[in-house]
Amino acid sequence: MSNTLPSTRSLVAQALHYIDEATGGVVPPIQPSTTFGRDENYELLGAYSYGRYGSPTVTKVEEVLARLDEGADALAFSSGLAAFAALFETVRTGQHMVAPEIMYHGGQDWLRMIAERRGIGLTLFDQTKPGALEAAIRPGETAIVWIETPVNPTWDVIDIEAAAKAAHEAGARLGVDATVATPVSTRPLEHGADIVFHSATKYLNGHSDVNAGVLVTGQANPFWEEIFVNRKYLGSILGTFEAWLLLRGMRTLFVRFEASSRNALKIAKHFKDHPKLDGVLYPGLESHPGHEIAARQMTGGFGGMMSVLVKGGEADAKQVAAALKLFVPATSLGGVESLAEHRKTVEGPHSLVAANLIRLSIGIEEADDLIADLEQALATL
Ligand SMILES: *Cc1c(COP(=O)(O)O)cnc(C)c1O
């Protein structure tokens, strides 16, 4: 086998390449043991001692995840937010955090809570305004600058390289939620980020049947060690069966992401000037304010996430969402089935999301069928 495999696709194929020595099986086995034995000298027989610290099937998925983002190491968690919590557990009282005004709402809610409970500063910046991120950072005080790109659910695109530069100049670390871009399209460590986050519940698994989260680090350093210790004591490691399912899902990550991206671009172009819409938010459209950065930063496609702004107001948007027949009205994203959601309804009191916005997660069905479904739903207005 060649030792110079250039693309991430090839690296992942290599990481997933597997032959079970005992049986010749081409997929890894599930090792569900929660405890691991010792020899006559009371030394551990292998690399593991107890399932809450680590286990073989979880290690296997972490190896693939580290390769996907070309990082030094990865840790798998029982959900995206479990990963998020283990990371932000490192922030001490008196320190400060920076995050976008619009981002995954559950994560932002948690930042607000820990800021209040633990006496940590929190500044939310307007992710659409040049210079706002830089202005939010407090040199020497800010511990973590958090960005998400594209931003859920407006799909604003944040320049990772510029954010990394600003964070590092102030002695802070940059964490990037790249759930929507996936490593197929954006690998934040290459742009200077310190930590990459994914809700693996979404595209990485891709089948809407596993809750999982991931952190990938550029460097195995004491900070990373602290995150590992947090996972150990929070007890938030990914379960064995879920790890195995995630390994299975990732085998098709590239083809799923590419199919969703292709569909989404076609749908976005079809609806961008639709008379019943105030607009389509999709970074693949040249009219999108983040398109220029996206074209540079999202090298493997613009992804399957978009939002439509329905003419009228909240009632009209909800009517359209309810009239869809092929799109499933449900939260979440990144599965093979297309989903539609009136986002403001689920985000709660702090939400800055427009009341006429419907978020669409584009799956791998026929684009023309999805277009026809949206057309018939808009025609009910
Ligand atoms: C879903 C999601 C999360 C949270 O992940 P869970 O797996 O639900 O805990 C974080 N960020 C983004 C962008 C998400 O879509």
CSV table of C-alpha atoms and ligand atoms in Angstrom, one decimal:
chain,number,residue,atom,x,y,z
A,1,MET,CA,0.0,0.0,0.0
A,2,SER,CA,1.3,3.5,-0.8
A,3,ASN,CA,2.3,5.5,2.3
A,4,THR,CA,1.5,8.8,0.7
A,5,LEU,CA,-2.3,9.0,0.6
A,6,PRO,CA,-3.1,12.6,-0.1
A,7,SER,CA,-6.7,13.2,0.6
A,8,THR,CA,-8.7,13.0,3.8
A,9,ARG,CA,-11.0,10.6,2.0
A,10,SER,CA,-8.1,8.3,1.5
A,11,LEU,CA,-6.9,8.7,5.1
A,12,VAL,CA,-10.3,7.7,6.4
A,13,ALA,CA,-10.6,4.8,4.0
A,14,GLN,CA,-7.3,3.7,5.4
A,15,ALA,CA,-8.4,4.3,9.0
A,16,LEU,CA,-11.5,2.2,8.4
A,17,HIS,CA,-9.6,-0.5,6.6
A,18,TYR,CA,-9.8,-3.5,8.9
A,19,ILE,CA,-9.1,-7.2,8.9
A,20,ASP,CA,-9.9,-9.1,12.1
A,21,GLU,CA,-6.9,-11.3,12.7
A,22,ALA,CA,-8.9,-14.0,14.4
A,23,THR,CA,-11.7,-14.4,11.8
A,24,GLY,CA,-10.8,-12.4,8.7
A,25,GLY,CA,-13.9,-10.2,9.3
A,26,VAL,CA,-13.7,-6.8,7.5
A,27,VAL,CA,-15.4,-4.8,10.3
A,28,PRO,CA,-14.1,-4.3,13.8
A,29,PRO,CA,-15.8,-6.4,16.5
A,30,ILE,CA,-17.7,-4.9,19.4
A,31,GLN,CA,-15.9,-5.3,22.7
A,32,PRO,CA,-18.5,-4.5,25.4
A,33,SER,CA,-16.5,-5.3,28.5
A,34,THR,CA,-16.6,-2.6,31.3
A,35,THR,CA,-13.6,-4.1,33.1
A,36,PHE,CA,-10.3,-5.6,32.0
A,37,GLY,CA,-8.2,-8.2,33.8
A,38,ARG,CA,-4.7,-8.3,35.4
A,39,ASP,CA,-1.9,-10.8,35.3
A,40,GLU,CA,-0.2,-12.7,38.1
A,41,ASN,CA,1.9,-9.6,39.0
A,42,TYR,CA,-1.4,-7.6,39.1
A,43,GLU,CA,-0.4,-5.7,35.9
A,44,LEU,CA,-3.1,-5.0,33.5
A,45,LEU,CA,-3.2,-7.5,30.6
A,46,GLY,CA,-3.8,-4.8,28.0
A,47,ALA,CA,-4.2,-1.0,27.5
A,48,TYR,CA,-7.5,-0.8,29.3
A,49,SER,CA,-8.7,-1.0,32.9
A,50,TYR,CA,-12.3,0.3,33.2
A,51,GLY,CA,-14.9,1.2,30.6
A,52,ARG,CA,-15.6,4.7,31.9
A,53,TYR,CA,-11.9,5.6,31.1
A,54,GLY,CA,-11.7,4.1,27.7
A,55,SER,CA,-12.5,0.9,25.8
A,56,PRO,CA,-11.3,-0.8,22.5
A,57,THR,CA,-14.3,0.0,20.3
A,58,VAL,CA,-14.3,3.6,21.5
A,59,THR,CA,-10.6,3.8,20.7
A,60,LYS,CA,-11.2,2.6,17.2
A,61,VAL,CA,-13.8,5.3,16.5
A,62,GLU,CA,-11.5,7.9,18.1
A,63,GLU,CA,-8.7,6.9,15.7
A,64,VAL,CA,-10.9,7.4,12.7
A,65,LEU,CA,-12.2,10.8,14.1
A,66,ALA,CA,-8.6,12.0,14.7
A,67,ARG,CA,-7.7,11.1,11.1
A,68,LEU,CA,-10.8,12.9,9.7
A,69,ASP,CA,-9.7,16.2,11.2
A,70,GLU,CA,-6.0,15.4,10.9
A,71,GLY,CA,-5.6,15.9,14.6
A,72,ALA,CA,-3.2,14.5,17.2
A,73,ASP,CA,-6.0,12.8,19.2
A,74,ALA,CA,-9.8,12.6,19.6
A,75,LEU,CA,-12.2,11.9,22.4
A,76,ALA,CA,-15.7,10.5,21.9
A,77,PHE,CA,-18.6,11.4,24.2
A,78,SER,CA,-22.1,10.3,24.8
A,79,SER,CA,-23.5,13.4,23.0
A,80,GLY,CA,-22.3,16.7,21.5
A,81,LEU,CA,-23.2,18.6,24.6
A,82,ALA,CA,-21.3,16.1,26.8
A,83,ALA,CA,-18.2,17.0,24.7
A,84,PHE,CA,-19.0,20.7,25.0
A,85,ALA,CA,-19.4,20.4,28.8
A,86,ALA,CA,-16.1,18.6,29.2
A,87,LEU,CA,-14.3,21.3,27.2
A,88,PHE,CA,-15.9,24.3,29.1
A,89,GLU,CA,-15.3,22.5,32.4
A,90,THR,CA,-11.7,23.7,31.9
A,91,VAL,CA,-12.7,27.4,32.3
A,92,ARG,CA,-12.0,28.8,35.8
A,93,THR,CA,-13.9,31.3,37.8
A,94,GLY,CA,-12.7,34.8,36.8
A,95,GLN,CA,-11.9,33.8,33.3
A,96,HIS,CA,-13.9,34.8,30.2
A,97,MET,CA,-15.4,33.1,27.2
A,98,VAL,CA,-16.4,34.5,23.8
A,99,ALA,CA,-19.1,32.9,21.6
A,100,PRO,CA,-21.3,34.0,18.6
A,101,GLU,CA,-24.7,35.6,19.2
A,102,ILE,CA,-26.3,33.0,17.0
A,103,MET,CA,-25.0,29.5,17.4
A,104,TYR,CA,-26.3,26.1,18.4
A,105,HIS,CA,-28.8,27.3,21.0
A,106,GLY,CA,-28.3,24.5,23.5
A,107,GLY,CA,-24.6,25.2,23.7
A,108,GLN,CA,-25.2,28.9,24.2
A,109,ASP,CA,-27.8,28.2,27.0
A,110,TRP,CA,-25.1,26.1,28.8
A,111,LEU,CA,-22.5,28.9,28.5
A,112,ARG,CA,-25.0,31.3,30.0
A,113,MET,CA,-25.7,28.9,32.9
A,114,ILE,CA,-22.0,28.2,33.8
A,115,ALA,CA,-21.2,31.9,33.4
A,116,GLU,CA,-23.7,32.7,36.0
A,117,ARG,CA,-23.1,29.8,38.4
A,118,ARG,CA,-19.3,29.9,38.3
A,119,GLY,CA,-18.6,33.6,37.9
A,120,ILE,CA,-17.1,33.3,34.4
A,121,GLY,CA,-17.4,36.2,31.9
A,122,LEU,CA,-19.3,35.6,28.7
A,123,THR,CA,-19.3,38.0,25.7
A,124,LEU,CA,-21.5,37.1,22.7
A,125,PHE,CA,-20.4,38.8,19.5
A,126,ASP,CA,-22.4,39.6,16.3
A,127,GLN,CA,-21.0,37.0,13.9
A,128,THR,CA,-22.2,39.1,10.9
A,129,LYS,CA,-20.1,42.1,11.9
A,130,PRO,CA,-16.4,42.4,10.9
A,131,GLY,CA,-14.2,43.0,13.9
A,132,ALA,CA,-16.9,42.0,16.5
A,133,LEU,CA,-15.1,38.8,17.5
A,134,GLU,CA,-11.8,40.6,17.9
A,135,ALA,CA,-13.5,43.3,20.1
A,136,ALA,CA,-15.1,40.7,22.3
A,137,ILE,CA,-11.8,39.1,23.4
A,138,ARG,CA,-10.2,40.2,26.6
A,139,PRO,CA,-6.4,39.6,26.4
A,140,GLY,CA,-5.1,37.6,29.4
A,141,GLU,CA,-8.7,36.9,30.6
A,142,THR,CA,-10.4,35.1,27.7
A,143,ALA,CA,-9.7,31.4,28.0
A,144,ILE,CA,-11.8,30.0,25.1
A,145,VAL,CA,-13.0,31.7,21.9
A,146,TRP,CA,-15.8,29.6,20.6
A,147,ILE,CA,-17.0,29.8,17.0
A,148,GLU,CA,-19.4,27.7,14.9
A,149,THR,CA,-19.2,27.7,11.1
A,150,PRO,CA,-21.5,27.7,9.3
A,151,VAL,CA,-23.7,29.2,12.1
A,152,ASN,CA,-26.9,27.4,12.9
A,153,PRO,CA,-29.5,28.3,11.6
A,154,THR,CA,-28.5,31.4,9.5
A,155,TRP,CA,-25.4,29.7,8.1
A,156,ASP,CA,-23.2,32.8,8.4
A,157,VAL,CA,-19.6,31.7,7.8
A,158,ILE,CA,-16.9,32.7,10.2
A,159,ASP,CA,-13.3,32.9,9.1
A,160,ILE,CA,-11.4,30.3,11.2
A,161,GLU,CA,-7.9,31.6,10.4
A,162,ALA,CA,-8.8,35.2,11.5
A,163,ALA,CA,-10.5,33.9,14.7
A,164,ALA,CA,-7.5,31.7,15.5
A,165,LYS,CA,-5.1,34.7,15.0
A,166,ALA,CA,-7.2,36.9,17.3
A,167,ALA,CA,-7.6,34.2,20.0
A,168,HIS,CA,-3.9,33.4,20.0
A,169,GLU,CA,-2.7,37.0,20.2
A,170,ALA,CA,-4.8,37.3,23.4
A,171,GLY,CA,-3.5,34.1,24.9
A,172,ALA,CA,-6.8,32.3,24.3
A,173,ARG,CA,-7.7,29.0,22.7
A,174,LEU,CA,-10.0,28.6,19.7
A,175,GLY,CA,-12.6,25.9,19.6
A,176,VAL,CA,-14.7,25.4,16.4
A,177,ASP,CA,-18.0,23.7,16.1
A,178,ALA,CA,-17.7,22.2,12.7
A,179,THR,CA,-20.8,19.9,12.9
A,180,VAL,CA,-22.4,21.4,9.8
A,181,ALA,CA,-19.3,21.6,7.6
A,182,THR,CA,-18.0,18.2,8.6
A,183,PRO,CA,-14.3,17.3,8.0
A,184,VAL,CA,-15.3,16.5,4.4
A,185,SER,CA,-15.5,20.2,3.8
A,186,THR,CA,-13.6,22.0,6.6
A,187,ARG,CA,-10.8,20.9,8.8
A,188,PRO,CA,-10.4,23.7,11.4
A,189,LEU,CA,-7.1,22.5,12.7
A,190,GLU,CA,-5.5,23.3,9.3
A,191,HIS,CA,-6.8,26.9,9.8
A,192,GLY,CA,-5.2,27.3,13.2
A,193,ALA,CA,-7.9,26.1,15.6
A,194,ASP,CA,-6.9,24.4,18.8
A,195,ILE,CA,-10.0,22.1,19.3
A,196,VAL,CA,-12.6,20.9,16.9
A,197,PHE,CA,-16.0,19.9,18.0
A,198,HIS,CA,-18.6,17.8,16.3
A,199,SER,CA,-22.1,16.7,17.3
A,200,ALA,CA,-21.5,13.2,15.8
A,201,THR,CA,-25.3,12.8,16.2
A,202,LYS,CA,-25.5,14.6,12.9
A,203,TYR,CA,-23.5,14.0,9.7
A,204,LEU,CA,-20.8,11.9,11.1
A,205,ASN,CA,-23.2,9.1,12.1
A,206,GLY,CA,-25.7,10.2,9.5
A,207,HIS,CA,-28.6,7.9,10.3
A,208,SER,CA,-30.4,9.7,13.1
A,209,ASP,CA,-29.9,6.7,15.4
A,210,VAL,CA,-26.9,7.6,17.7
A,211,ASN,CA,-26.3,10.5,20.1
A,212,ALA,CA,-22.6,11.2,20.1
A,213,GLY,CA,-20.1,14.0,20.4
A,214,VAL,CA,-16.4,14.5,19.5
A,215,LEU,CA,-13.5,16.7,20.4
A,216,VAL,CA,-10.3,16.6,18.3
A,217,THR,CA,-7.1,18.3,19.4
A,218,GLY,CA,-4.2,19.6,17.3
A,219,GLN,CA,-1.9,18.9,20.2
A,220,ALA,CA,-1.8,16.3,23.0
A,221,ASN,CA,-0.9,18.8,25.8
A,222,PRO,CA,-1.9,19.2,29.5
A,223,PHE,CA,-5.1,21.1,28.4
A,224,TRP,CA,-6.1,18.0,26.4
A,225,GLU,CA,-5.2,15.8,29.4
A,226,GLU,CA,-7.6,17.9,31.6
A,227,ILE,CA,-10.4,17.3,29.1
A,228,PHE,CA,-9.8,13.6,29.2
A,229,VAL,CA,-9.9,13.7,33.0
A,230,ASN,CA,-13.2,15.7,32.8
A,231,ARG,CA,-14.7,13.0,30.7
A,232,LYS,CA,-13.5,10.3,33.1
A,233,TYR,CA,-15.1,11.9,36.1
A,234,LEU,CA,-18.2,13.2,34.3
A,235,GLY,CA,-18.7,9.7,33.0
A,236,SER,CA,-19.5,11.0,29.6
A,237,ILE,CA,-17.6,8.5,27.4
A,238,LEU,CA,-19.5,7.2,24.3
A,239,GLY,CA,-21.1,3.8,24.8
A,240,THR,CA,-19.6,0.8,23.1
A,241,PHE,CA,-22.5,0.0,20.8
A,242,GLU,CA,-22.9,3.6,19.8
A,243,ALA,CA,-19.2,3.8,19.0
A,244,TRP,CA,-19.6,0.8,16.7
A,245,LEU,CA,-22.7,2.3,15.0
A,246,LEU,CA,-20.7,5.6,14.5
A,247,LEU,CA,-17.9,3.6,12.9
A,248,ARG,CA,-20.5,2.1,10.6
A,249,GLY,CA,-22.1,5.4,9.8
A,250,MET,CA,-18.8,7.1,9.0
A,251,ARG,CA,-18.1,4.5,6.2
A,252,THR,CA,-20.5,6.5,4.0
A,253,LEU,CA,-19.8,10.0,5.3
A,254,PHE,CA,-18.2,11.3,2.1
A,255,VAL,CA,-20.9,10.0,-0.2
A,256,ARG,CA,-23.7,11.2,2.1
A,257,PHE,CA,-22.2,14.7,2.5
A,258,GLU,CA,-21.6,15.1,-1.2
A,259,ALA,CA,-25.1,13.9,-2.1
A,260,SER,CA,-26.7,16.3,0.5
A,261,SER,CA,-24.5,19.2,-0.7
A,262,ARG,CA,-25.4,18.6,-4.3
A,263,ASN,CA,-29.1,18.5,-3.5
A,264,ALA,CA,-29.0,21.5,-1.3
A,265,LEU,CA,-27.3,23.7,-3.9
A,266,LYS,CA,-29.9,22.7,-6.5
A,267,ILE,CA,-32.8,23.5,-4.1
A,268,ALA,CA,-31.2,26.8,-2.9
A,269,LYS,CA,-30.8,27.9,-6.5
A,270,HIS,CA,-34.4,26.9,-7.4
A,271,PHE,CA,-35.9,28.9,-4.5
A,272,LYS,CA,-33.6,31.9,-4.2
A,273,ASP,CA,-36.0,34.3,-5.9
A,274,HIS,CA,-39.2,32.5,-5.1
A,275,PRO,CA,-42.2,34.9,-4.9
A,276,LYS,CA,-43.5,33.4,-1.6
A,277,LEU,CA,-40.0,33.7,0.1
A,278,ASP,CA,-38.1,36.6,1.5
A,279,GLY,CA,-34.9,34.7,0.8
A,280,VAL,CA,-32.9,31.5,1.0
A,281,LEU,CA,-29.9,31.3,3.4
A,282,TYR,CA,-27.3,29.0,2.0
A,283,PRO,CA,-23.5,29.6,2.0
A,284,GLY,CA,-23.3,28.0,-1.5
A,285,LEU,CA,-25.3,30.9,-3.0
A,286,GLU,CA,-23.2,33.8,-4.3
A,287,SER,CA,-25.7,36.2,-2.8
A,288,HIS,CA,-25.0,34.8,0.7
A,289,PRO,CA,-22.9,37.2,2.8
A,290,GLY,CA,-20.6,34.4,3.9
A,291,HIS,CA,-20.1,32.9,0.4
A,292,GLU,CA,-16.6,34.3,-0.2
A,293,ILE,CA,-15.2,32.8,3.0
A,294,ALA,CA,-17.2,29.6,2.4
A,295,ALA,CA,-15.7,29.2,-1.0
A,296,ARG,CA,-12.2,29.4,0.6
A,297,GLN,CA,-13.0,27.4,3.8
A,298,MET,CA,-15.5,24.8,2.7
A,299,THR,CA,-13.4,22.9,0.2
A,300,GLY,CA,-15.6,19.8,0.0
A,301,GLY,CA,-19.0,21.3,-0.7
A,302,PHE,CA,-21.3,23.8,1.1
A,303,GLY,CA,-23.2,21.1,3.0
A,304,GLY,CA,-26.8,20.2,3.3
A,305,MET,CA,-28.1,22.9,5.7
A,306,MET,CA,-30.2,25.9,4.6
A,307,SER,CA,-33.0,28.0,5.8
A,308,VAL,CA,-35.9,29.7,4.0
A,309,LEU,CA,-37.5,32.9,5.0
A,310,VAL,CA,-41.2,32.7,4.3
A,311,LYS,CA,-43.0,35.9,3.2
A,312,GLY,CA,-45.4,37.0,5.9
A,313,GLY,CA,-44.7,35.9,9.5
A,314,GLU,CA,-44.5,33.1,12.0
A,315,ALA,CA,-48.0,31.7,11.2
A,316,ASP,CA,-47.2,31.5,7.5
A,317,ALA,CA,-43.8,29.8,8.2
A,318,LYS,CA,-45.5,27.3,10.5
A,319,GLN,CA,-48.2,26.6,7.9
A,320,VAL,CA,-45.6,25.8,5.3
A,321,ALA,CA,-43.6,23.6,7.7
A,322,ALA,CA,-46.8,21.7,8.5
A,323,ALA,CA,-47.8,21.2,4.9
A,324,LEU,CA,-44.6,19.4,3.9
A,325,LYS,CA,-45.1,15.8,3.0
A,326,LEU,CA,-41.6,14.4,2.1
A,327,PHE,CA,-39.6,16.6,4.5
A,328,VAL,CA,-40.2,15.3,8.1
A,329,PRO,CA,-41.2,18.0,10.5
A,330,ALA,CA,-38.5,17.3,13.2
A,331,THR,CA,-35.5,18.8,14.9
A,332,SER,CA,-31.9,17.7,14.3
A,333,LEU,CA,-29.9,17.5,11.1
A,334,GLY,CA,-27.4,15.6,9.0
A,335,GLY,CA,-29.3,12.4,8.5
A,336,VAL,CA,-30.2,10.7,5.2
A,337,GLU,CA,-33.8,11.9,5.4
A,338,SER,CA,-34.7,15.6,4.9
A,339,LEU,CA,-36.1,17.4,7.9
A,340,ALA,CA,-37.8,20.8,8.3
A,341,GLU,CA,-38.1,22.8,11.5
A,342,HIS,CA,-39.6,26.1,12.6
A,343,ARG,CA,-36.5,27.0,14.5
A,344,LYS,CA,-37.7,29.8,16.7
A,345,THR,CA,-40.3,27.5,18.3
A,346,VAL,CA,-37.6,25.2,19.6
A,347,GLU,CA,-35.0,27.7,20.6
A,348,GLY,CA,-36.8,29.4,23.5
A,349,PRO,CA,-36.7,32.8,25.1
A,350,HIS,CA,-33.1,33.9,24.1
A,351,SER,CA,-33.6,33.1,20.4
A,352,LEU,CA,-32.6,35.8,17.9
A,353,VAL,CA,-33.8,33.7,15.0
A,354,ALA,CA,-36.4,35.2,12.6
A,355,ALA,CA,-39.9,34.1,13.2
A,356,ASN,CA,-40.4,33.4,9.5
A,357,LEU,CA,-37.4,31.1,9.2
A,358,ILE,CA,-37.7,27.4,8.4
A,359,ARG,CA,-34.5,25.4,8.8
A,360,LEU,CA,-34.1,22.6,6.3
A,361,SER,CA,-31.7,19.6,6.6
A,362,ILE,CA,-31.4,18.3,3.1
A,363,GLY,CA,-31.0,14.5,2.9
A,364,ILE,CA,-30.1,12.2,0.0
A,365,GLU,CA,-33.5,11.9,-1.6
A,366,GLU,CA,-34.1,13.1,-5.2
A,367,ALA,CA,-33.6,16.9,-5.3
A,368,ASP,CA,-36.6,17.3,-7.6
A,369,ASP,CA,-38.9,15.5,-5.2
A,370,LEU,CA,-37.8,17.8,-2.4
A,371,ILE,CA,-38.3,20.9,-4.7
A,372,ALA,CA,-41.8,19.6,-5.6
A,373,ASP,CA,-42.7,19.1,-1.9
A,374,LEU,CA,-41.6,22.7,-0.9
A,375,GLU,CA,-43.4,24.1,-3.9
A,376,GLN,CA,-46.7,22.4,-2.9
A,377,ALA,CA,-46.3,23.6,0.7
A,378,LEU,CA,-45.6,27.2,-0.4
A,379,ALA,CA,-48.7,27.0,-2.7
A,380,THR,CA,-50.9,26.5,0.4
A,381,LEU,CA,-50.2,30.2,1.4
B,1,LIG,C1,-26.9,19.1,17.5
B,1,LIG,C2,-25.8,20.1,17.6
B,1,LIG,C3,-25.1,20.3,18.8
B,1,LIG,C4,-25.3,19.5,20.0
B,1,LIG,O1,-25.1,18.1,19.9
B,1,LIG,P1,-25.9,16.9,20.6
B,1,LIG,O2,-25.3,15.7,20.0
B,1,LIG,O3,-27.3,17.2,20.3
B,1,LIG,O4,-25.6,17.0,22.1
B,1,LIG,C5,-24.1,21.2,18.8
B,1,LIG,N1,-23.8,22.0,17.7
B,1,LIG,C6,-24.5,21.9,16.6
B,1,LIG,C7,-24.1,22.7,15.4
B,1,LIG,C8,-25.5,20.9,16.5
B,1,LIG,O5,-26.2,20.8,15.3
